[in-house]
PDB file of C-alpha atoms in Angstrom:
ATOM      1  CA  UNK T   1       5.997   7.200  16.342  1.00 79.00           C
ATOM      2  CA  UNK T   2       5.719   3.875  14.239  1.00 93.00           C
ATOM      3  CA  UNK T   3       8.594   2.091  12.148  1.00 98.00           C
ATOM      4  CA  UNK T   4       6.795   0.909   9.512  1.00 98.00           C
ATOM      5  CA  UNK T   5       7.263  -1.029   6.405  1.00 98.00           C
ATOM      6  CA  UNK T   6       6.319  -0.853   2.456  1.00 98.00           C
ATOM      7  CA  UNK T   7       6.998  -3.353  -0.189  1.00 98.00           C
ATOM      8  CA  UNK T   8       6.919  -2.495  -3.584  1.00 98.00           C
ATOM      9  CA  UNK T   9       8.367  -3.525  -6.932  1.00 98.00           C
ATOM     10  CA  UNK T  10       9.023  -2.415 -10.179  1.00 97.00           C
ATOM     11  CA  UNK T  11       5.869  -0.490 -11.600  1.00 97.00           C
ATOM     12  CA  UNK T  12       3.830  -0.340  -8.209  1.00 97.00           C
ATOM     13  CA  UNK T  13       1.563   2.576  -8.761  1.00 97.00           C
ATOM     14  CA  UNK T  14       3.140   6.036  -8.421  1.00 97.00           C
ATOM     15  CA  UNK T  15       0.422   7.384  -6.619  1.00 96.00           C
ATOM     16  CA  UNK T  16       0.019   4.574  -4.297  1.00 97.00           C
ATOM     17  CA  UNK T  17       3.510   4.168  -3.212  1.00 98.00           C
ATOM     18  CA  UNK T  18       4.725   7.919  -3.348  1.00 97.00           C
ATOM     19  CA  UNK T  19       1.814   9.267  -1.406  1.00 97.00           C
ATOM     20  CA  UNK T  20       1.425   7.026   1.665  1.00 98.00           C
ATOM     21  CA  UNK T  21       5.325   7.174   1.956  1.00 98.00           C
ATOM     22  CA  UNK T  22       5.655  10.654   2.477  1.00 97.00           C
ATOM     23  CA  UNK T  23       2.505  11.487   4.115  1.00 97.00           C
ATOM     24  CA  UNK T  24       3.143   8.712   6.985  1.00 97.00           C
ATOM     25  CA  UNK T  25       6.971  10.609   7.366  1.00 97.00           C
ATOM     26  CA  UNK T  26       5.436  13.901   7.393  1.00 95.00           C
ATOM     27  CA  UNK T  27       3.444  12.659  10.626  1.00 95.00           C
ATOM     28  CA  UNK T  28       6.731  11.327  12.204  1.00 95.00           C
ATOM     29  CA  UNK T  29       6.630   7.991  11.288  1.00 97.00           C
ATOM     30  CA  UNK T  30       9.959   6.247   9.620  1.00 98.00           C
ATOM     31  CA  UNK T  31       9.004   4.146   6.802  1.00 98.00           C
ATOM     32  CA  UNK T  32      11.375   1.651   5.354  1.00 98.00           C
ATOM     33  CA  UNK T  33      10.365   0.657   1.071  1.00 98.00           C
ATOM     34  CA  UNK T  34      11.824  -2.587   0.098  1.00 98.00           C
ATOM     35  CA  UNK T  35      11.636  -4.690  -2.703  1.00 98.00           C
ATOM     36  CA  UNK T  36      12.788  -7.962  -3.067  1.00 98.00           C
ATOM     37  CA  UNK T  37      16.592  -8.678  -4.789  1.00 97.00           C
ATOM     38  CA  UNK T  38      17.139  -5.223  -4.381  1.00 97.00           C
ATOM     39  CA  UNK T  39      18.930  -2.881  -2.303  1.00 98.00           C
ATOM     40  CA  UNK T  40      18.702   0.578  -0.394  1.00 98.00           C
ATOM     41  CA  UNK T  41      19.879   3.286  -2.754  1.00 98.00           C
ATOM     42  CA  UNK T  42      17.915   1.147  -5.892  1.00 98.00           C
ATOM     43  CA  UNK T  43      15.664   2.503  -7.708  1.00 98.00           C
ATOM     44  CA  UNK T  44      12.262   1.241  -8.762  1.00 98.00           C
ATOM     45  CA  UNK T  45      10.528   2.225 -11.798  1.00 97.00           C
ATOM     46  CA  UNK T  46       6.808   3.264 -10.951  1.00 97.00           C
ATOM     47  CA  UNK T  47       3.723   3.619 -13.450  1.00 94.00           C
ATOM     48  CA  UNK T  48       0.598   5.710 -13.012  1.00 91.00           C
ATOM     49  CA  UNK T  49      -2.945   4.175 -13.158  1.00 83.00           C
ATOM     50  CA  UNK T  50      -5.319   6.458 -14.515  1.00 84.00           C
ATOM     51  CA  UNK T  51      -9.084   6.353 -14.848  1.00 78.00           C
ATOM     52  CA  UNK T  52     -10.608   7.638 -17.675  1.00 82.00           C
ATOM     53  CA  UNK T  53     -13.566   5.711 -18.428  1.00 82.00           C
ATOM     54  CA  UNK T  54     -12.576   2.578 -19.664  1.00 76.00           C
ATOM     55  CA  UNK T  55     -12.975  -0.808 -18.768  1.00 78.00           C
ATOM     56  CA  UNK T  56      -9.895  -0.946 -16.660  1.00 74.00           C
ATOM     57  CA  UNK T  57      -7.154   1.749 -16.115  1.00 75.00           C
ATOM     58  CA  UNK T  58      -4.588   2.950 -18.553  1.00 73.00           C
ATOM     59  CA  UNK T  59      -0.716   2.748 -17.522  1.00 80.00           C
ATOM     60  CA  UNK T  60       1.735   5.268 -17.864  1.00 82.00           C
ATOM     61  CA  UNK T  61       5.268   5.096 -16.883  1.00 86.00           C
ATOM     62  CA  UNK T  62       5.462   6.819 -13.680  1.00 90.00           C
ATOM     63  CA  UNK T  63       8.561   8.276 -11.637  1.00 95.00           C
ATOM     64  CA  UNK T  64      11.752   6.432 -10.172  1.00 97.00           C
ATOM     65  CA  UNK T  65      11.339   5.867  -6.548  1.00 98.00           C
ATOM     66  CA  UNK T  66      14.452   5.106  -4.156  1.00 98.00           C
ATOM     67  CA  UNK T  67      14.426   2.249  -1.847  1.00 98.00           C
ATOM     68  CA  UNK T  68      15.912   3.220   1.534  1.00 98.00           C
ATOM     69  CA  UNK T  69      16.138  -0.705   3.050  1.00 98.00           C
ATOM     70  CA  UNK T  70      17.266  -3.960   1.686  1.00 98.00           C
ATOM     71  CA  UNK T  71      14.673  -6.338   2.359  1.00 98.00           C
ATOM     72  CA  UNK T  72      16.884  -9.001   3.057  1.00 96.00           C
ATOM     73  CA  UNK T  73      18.371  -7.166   6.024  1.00 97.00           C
ATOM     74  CA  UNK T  74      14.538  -6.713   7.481  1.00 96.00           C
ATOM     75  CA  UNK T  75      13.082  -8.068  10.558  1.00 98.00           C
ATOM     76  CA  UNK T  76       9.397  -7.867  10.214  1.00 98.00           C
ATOM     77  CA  UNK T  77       9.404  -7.939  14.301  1.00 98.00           C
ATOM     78  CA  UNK T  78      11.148  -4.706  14.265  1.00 98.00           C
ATOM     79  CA  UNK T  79       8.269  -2.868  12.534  1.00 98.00           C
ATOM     80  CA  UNK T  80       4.922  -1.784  13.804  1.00 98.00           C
ATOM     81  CA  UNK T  81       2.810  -2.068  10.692  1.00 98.00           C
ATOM     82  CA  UNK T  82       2.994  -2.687   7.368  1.00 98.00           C
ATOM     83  CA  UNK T  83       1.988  -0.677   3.749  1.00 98.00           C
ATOM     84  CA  UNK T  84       1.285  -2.992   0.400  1.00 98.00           C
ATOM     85  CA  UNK T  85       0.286  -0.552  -2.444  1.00 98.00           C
ATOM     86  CA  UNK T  86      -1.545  -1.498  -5.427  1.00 96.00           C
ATOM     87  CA  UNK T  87       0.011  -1.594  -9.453  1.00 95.00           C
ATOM     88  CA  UNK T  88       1.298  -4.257 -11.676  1.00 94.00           C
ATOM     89  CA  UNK T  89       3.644  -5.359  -9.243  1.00 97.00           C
ATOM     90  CA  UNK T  90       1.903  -7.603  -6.843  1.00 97.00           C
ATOM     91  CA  UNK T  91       1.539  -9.962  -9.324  1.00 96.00           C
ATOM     92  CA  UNK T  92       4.576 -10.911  -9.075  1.00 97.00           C
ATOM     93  CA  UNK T  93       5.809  -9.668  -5.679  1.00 98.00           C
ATOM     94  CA  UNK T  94       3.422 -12.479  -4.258  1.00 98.00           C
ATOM     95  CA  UNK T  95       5.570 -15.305  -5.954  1.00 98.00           C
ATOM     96  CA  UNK T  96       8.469 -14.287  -3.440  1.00 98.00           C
ATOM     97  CA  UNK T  97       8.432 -16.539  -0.133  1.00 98.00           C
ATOM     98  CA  UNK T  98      10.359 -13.824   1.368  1.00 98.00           C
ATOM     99  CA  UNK T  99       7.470 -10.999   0.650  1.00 98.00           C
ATOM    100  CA  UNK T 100       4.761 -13.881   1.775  1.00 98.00           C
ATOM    101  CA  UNK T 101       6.641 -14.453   4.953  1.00 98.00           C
ATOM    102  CA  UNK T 102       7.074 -10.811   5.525  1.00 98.00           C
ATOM    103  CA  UNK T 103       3.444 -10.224   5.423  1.00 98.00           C
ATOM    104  CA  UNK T 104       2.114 -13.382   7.626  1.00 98.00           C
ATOM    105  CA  UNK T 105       4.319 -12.132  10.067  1.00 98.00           C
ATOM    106  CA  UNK T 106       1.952  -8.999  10.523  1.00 98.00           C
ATOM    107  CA  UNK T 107      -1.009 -10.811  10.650  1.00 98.00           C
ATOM    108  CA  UNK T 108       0.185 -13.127  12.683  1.00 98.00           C
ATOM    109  CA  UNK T 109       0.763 -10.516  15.152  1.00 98.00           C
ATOM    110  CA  UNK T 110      -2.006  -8.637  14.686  1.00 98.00           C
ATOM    111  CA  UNK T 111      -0.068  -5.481  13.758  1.00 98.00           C
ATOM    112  CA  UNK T 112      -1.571  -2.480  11.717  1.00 98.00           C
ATOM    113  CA  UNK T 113      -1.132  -3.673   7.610  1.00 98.00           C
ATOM    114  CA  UNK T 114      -2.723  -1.305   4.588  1.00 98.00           C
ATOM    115  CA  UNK T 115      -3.273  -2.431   1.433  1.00 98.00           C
ATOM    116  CA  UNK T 116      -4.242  -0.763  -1.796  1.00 97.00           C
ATOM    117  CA  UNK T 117      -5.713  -1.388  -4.998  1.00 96.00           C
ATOM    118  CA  UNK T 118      -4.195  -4.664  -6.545  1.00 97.00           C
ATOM    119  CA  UNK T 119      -1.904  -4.993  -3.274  1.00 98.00           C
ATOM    120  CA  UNK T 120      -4.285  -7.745  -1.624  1.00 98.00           C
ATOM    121  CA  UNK T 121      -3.252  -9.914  -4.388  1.00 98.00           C
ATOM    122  CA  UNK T 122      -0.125 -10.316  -2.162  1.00 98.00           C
ATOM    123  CA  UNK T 123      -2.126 -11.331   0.756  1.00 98.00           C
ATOM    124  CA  UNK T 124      -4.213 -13.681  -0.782  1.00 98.00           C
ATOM    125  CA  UNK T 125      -1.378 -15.445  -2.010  1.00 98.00           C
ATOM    126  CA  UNK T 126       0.437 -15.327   1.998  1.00 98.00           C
ATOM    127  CA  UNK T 127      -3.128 -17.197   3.003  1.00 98.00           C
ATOM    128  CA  UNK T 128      -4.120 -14.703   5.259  1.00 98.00           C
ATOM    129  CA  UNK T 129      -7.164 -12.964   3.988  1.00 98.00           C
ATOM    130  CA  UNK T 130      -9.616 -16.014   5.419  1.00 97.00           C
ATOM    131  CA  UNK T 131     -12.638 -14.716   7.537  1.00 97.00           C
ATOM    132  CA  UNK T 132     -11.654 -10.536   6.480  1.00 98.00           C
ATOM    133  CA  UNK T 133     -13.708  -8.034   4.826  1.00 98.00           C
ATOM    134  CA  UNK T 134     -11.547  -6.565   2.830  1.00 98.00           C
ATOM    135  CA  UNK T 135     -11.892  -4.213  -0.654  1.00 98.00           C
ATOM    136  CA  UNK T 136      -9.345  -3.973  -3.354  1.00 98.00           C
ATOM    137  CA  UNK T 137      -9.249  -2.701  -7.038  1.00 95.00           C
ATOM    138  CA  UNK T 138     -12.705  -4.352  -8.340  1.00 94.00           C
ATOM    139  CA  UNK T 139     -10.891  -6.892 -10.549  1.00 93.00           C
ATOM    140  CA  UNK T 140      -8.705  -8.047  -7.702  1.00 96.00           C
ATOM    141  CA  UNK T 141     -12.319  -9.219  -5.896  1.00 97.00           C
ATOM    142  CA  UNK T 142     -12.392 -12.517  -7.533  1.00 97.00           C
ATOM    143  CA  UNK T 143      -9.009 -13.159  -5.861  1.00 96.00           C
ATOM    144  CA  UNK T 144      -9.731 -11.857  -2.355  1.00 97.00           C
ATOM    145  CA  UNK T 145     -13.153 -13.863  -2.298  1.00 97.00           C
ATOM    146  CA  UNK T 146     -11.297 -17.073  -3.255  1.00 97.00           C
ATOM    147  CA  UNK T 147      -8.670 -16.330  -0.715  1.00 97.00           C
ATOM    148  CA  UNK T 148     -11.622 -16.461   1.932  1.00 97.00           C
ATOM    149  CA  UNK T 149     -13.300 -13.229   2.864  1.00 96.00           C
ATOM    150  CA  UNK T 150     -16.452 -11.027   1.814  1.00 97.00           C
ATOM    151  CA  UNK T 151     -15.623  -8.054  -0.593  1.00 97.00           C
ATOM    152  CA  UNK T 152     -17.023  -4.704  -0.472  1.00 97.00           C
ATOM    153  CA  UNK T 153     -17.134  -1.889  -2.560  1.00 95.00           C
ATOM    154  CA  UNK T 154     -15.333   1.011  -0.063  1.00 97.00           C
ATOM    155  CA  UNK T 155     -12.650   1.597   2.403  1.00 98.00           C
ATOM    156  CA  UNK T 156     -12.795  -0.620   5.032  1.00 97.00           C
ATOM    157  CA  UNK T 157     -10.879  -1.585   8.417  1.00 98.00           C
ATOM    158  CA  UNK T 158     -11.456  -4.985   9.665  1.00 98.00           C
ATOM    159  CA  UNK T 159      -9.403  -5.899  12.616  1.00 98.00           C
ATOM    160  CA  UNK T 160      -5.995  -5.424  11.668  1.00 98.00           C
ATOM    161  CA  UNK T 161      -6.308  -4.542   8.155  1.00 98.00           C
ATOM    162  CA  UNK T 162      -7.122  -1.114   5.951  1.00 98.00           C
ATOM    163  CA  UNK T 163      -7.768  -2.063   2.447  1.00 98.00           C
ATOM    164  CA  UNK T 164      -8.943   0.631  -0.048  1.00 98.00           C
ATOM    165  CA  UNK T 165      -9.744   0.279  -4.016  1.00 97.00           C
ATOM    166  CA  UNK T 166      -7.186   2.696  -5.488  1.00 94.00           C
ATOM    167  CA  UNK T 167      -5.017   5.907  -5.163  1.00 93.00           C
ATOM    168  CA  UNK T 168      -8.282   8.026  -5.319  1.00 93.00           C
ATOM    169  CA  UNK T 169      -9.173   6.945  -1.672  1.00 96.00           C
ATOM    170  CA  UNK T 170      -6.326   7.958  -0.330  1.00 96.00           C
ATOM    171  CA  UNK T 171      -8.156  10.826   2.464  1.00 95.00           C
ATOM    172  CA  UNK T 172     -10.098   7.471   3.883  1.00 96.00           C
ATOM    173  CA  UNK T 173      -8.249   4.842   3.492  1.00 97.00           C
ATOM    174  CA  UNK T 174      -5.000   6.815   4.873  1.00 97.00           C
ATOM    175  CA  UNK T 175      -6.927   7.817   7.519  1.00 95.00           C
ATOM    176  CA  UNK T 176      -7.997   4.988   8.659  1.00 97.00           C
ATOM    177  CA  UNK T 177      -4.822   3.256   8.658  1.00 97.00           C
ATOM    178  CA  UNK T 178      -3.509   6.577  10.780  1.00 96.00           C
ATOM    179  CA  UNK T 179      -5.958   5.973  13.097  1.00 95.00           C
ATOM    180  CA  UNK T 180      -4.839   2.100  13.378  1.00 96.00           C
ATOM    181  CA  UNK T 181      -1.625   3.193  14.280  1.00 96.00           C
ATOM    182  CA  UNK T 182      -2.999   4.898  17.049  1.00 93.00           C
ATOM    183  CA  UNK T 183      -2.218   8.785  15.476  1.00 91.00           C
ATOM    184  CA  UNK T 184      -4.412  11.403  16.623  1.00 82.00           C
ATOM    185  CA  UNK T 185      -4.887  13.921  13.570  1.00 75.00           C
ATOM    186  CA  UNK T 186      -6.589  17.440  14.128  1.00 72.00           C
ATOM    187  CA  UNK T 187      -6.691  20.167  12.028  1.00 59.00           C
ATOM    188  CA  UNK T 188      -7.141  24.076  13.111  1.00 65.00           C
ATOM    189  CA  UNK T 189      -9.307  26.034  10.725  1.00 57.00           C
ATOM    190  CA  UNK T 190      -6.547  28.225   8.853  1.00 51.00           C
ATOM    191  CA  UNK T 191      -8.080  31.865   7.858  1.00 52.00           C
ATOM    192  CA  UNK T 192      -8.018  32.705   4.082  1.00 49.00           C
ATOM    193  CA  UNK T 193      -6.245  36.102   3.541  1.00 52.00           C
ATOM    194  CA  UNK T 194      -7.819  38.645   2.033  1.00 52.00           C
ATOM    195  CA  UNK T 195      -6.836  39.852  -1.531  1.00 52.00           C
ATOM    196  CA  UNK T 196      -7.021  43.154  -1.877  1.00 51.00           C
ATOM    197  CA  UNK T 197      -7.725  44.349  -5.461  1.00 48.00           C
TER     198      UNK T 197
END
């Protein structure tokens, strides 16, 4: 199976962070979260995005989420693919050089990267969106268009890259990033039990 990596930062989305991270362990895979100017054993505080019918999403503080790497200590050529969930905290994870030259390092060799919701933010900032169709949390758009490529409004895999809009897409958009990685999921029809009365 695949060593992979996530970065994430103080209030990435619960949802976004906690979900892929255990579902890609349950299939085998060993997933390293870092954040930058922290260490394994920290803690991150996350926040929960929730749709409601507003004109954006409404935040609510989320659950603490251990790191189990130190980004520092990382090798991006040691890993097969890469996760970038969504929240408030690409905004500012993108203003690290170390989290920009983390991420070129996957595109540059064309290795499996997933990104969620308000993550592209971090790739438009590493340069490396130009010529992509990509999809993001709709008020991220204006930043992946000026970063270079065509937005569109569903989960989509171009090349290298899985990009979905938020935590709601997860069946798709973790699916297609299994099937990047070159997993082969099947499910067996499970019979229901009867209740007897």
């Amino acid at each position: 199976m695949s060593k992979l990596l996530m970065i994430v930062g103080d209030y990435s989305e619960d949802y976004e962070t906690m979900v892929p991270f255990q579902a890609l362990q349950a299939l085998g895979h060993e997933v390293h979260a870092v954040c930058p100017d922290r260490e394994a054993g920290d803690k991150i505080k996350t926040a929960i995005h929730d749709f409601r019918g507003d004109q954006t999403f409404l935040e609510e503080r989320g659950h603490d989420f251990a790191l189990n790497a130190t980004l520092a200590d990382v090798d991006p050529a040691s890993y097969d693919g890469l996760v970038v969930p969504g929240g408030r905290a690409p905004e500012y994870l993108r203003t690290y050089d170390v989290v920009l030259d983390t991420v070129r390092h996957f595109f540059e060799e064309d290795k499996p990267v997933a990104a969620l919701c308000h993550g592209p933010q971090i790739l438009a900032a590493a340069g490396v969106l130009d010529g992509y169709e990509v999809t993001s949390y709709p008020a991220v758009r204006v930043e992946c268009e000026a970063a270079g490529c065509s937005w569109v409004d569903e989960v989509t895999t171009d090349g290298n890259l899985v990009t979905g809009q938020d935590w709601s897409q997860h069946p798709a958009w973790l699916a297609a990033f299994i099937d990047l990685l070159g997993d082969e999921v099947t499910h067996e029809g499970a019979a229901t039990p009867a209740i007897d009365d």
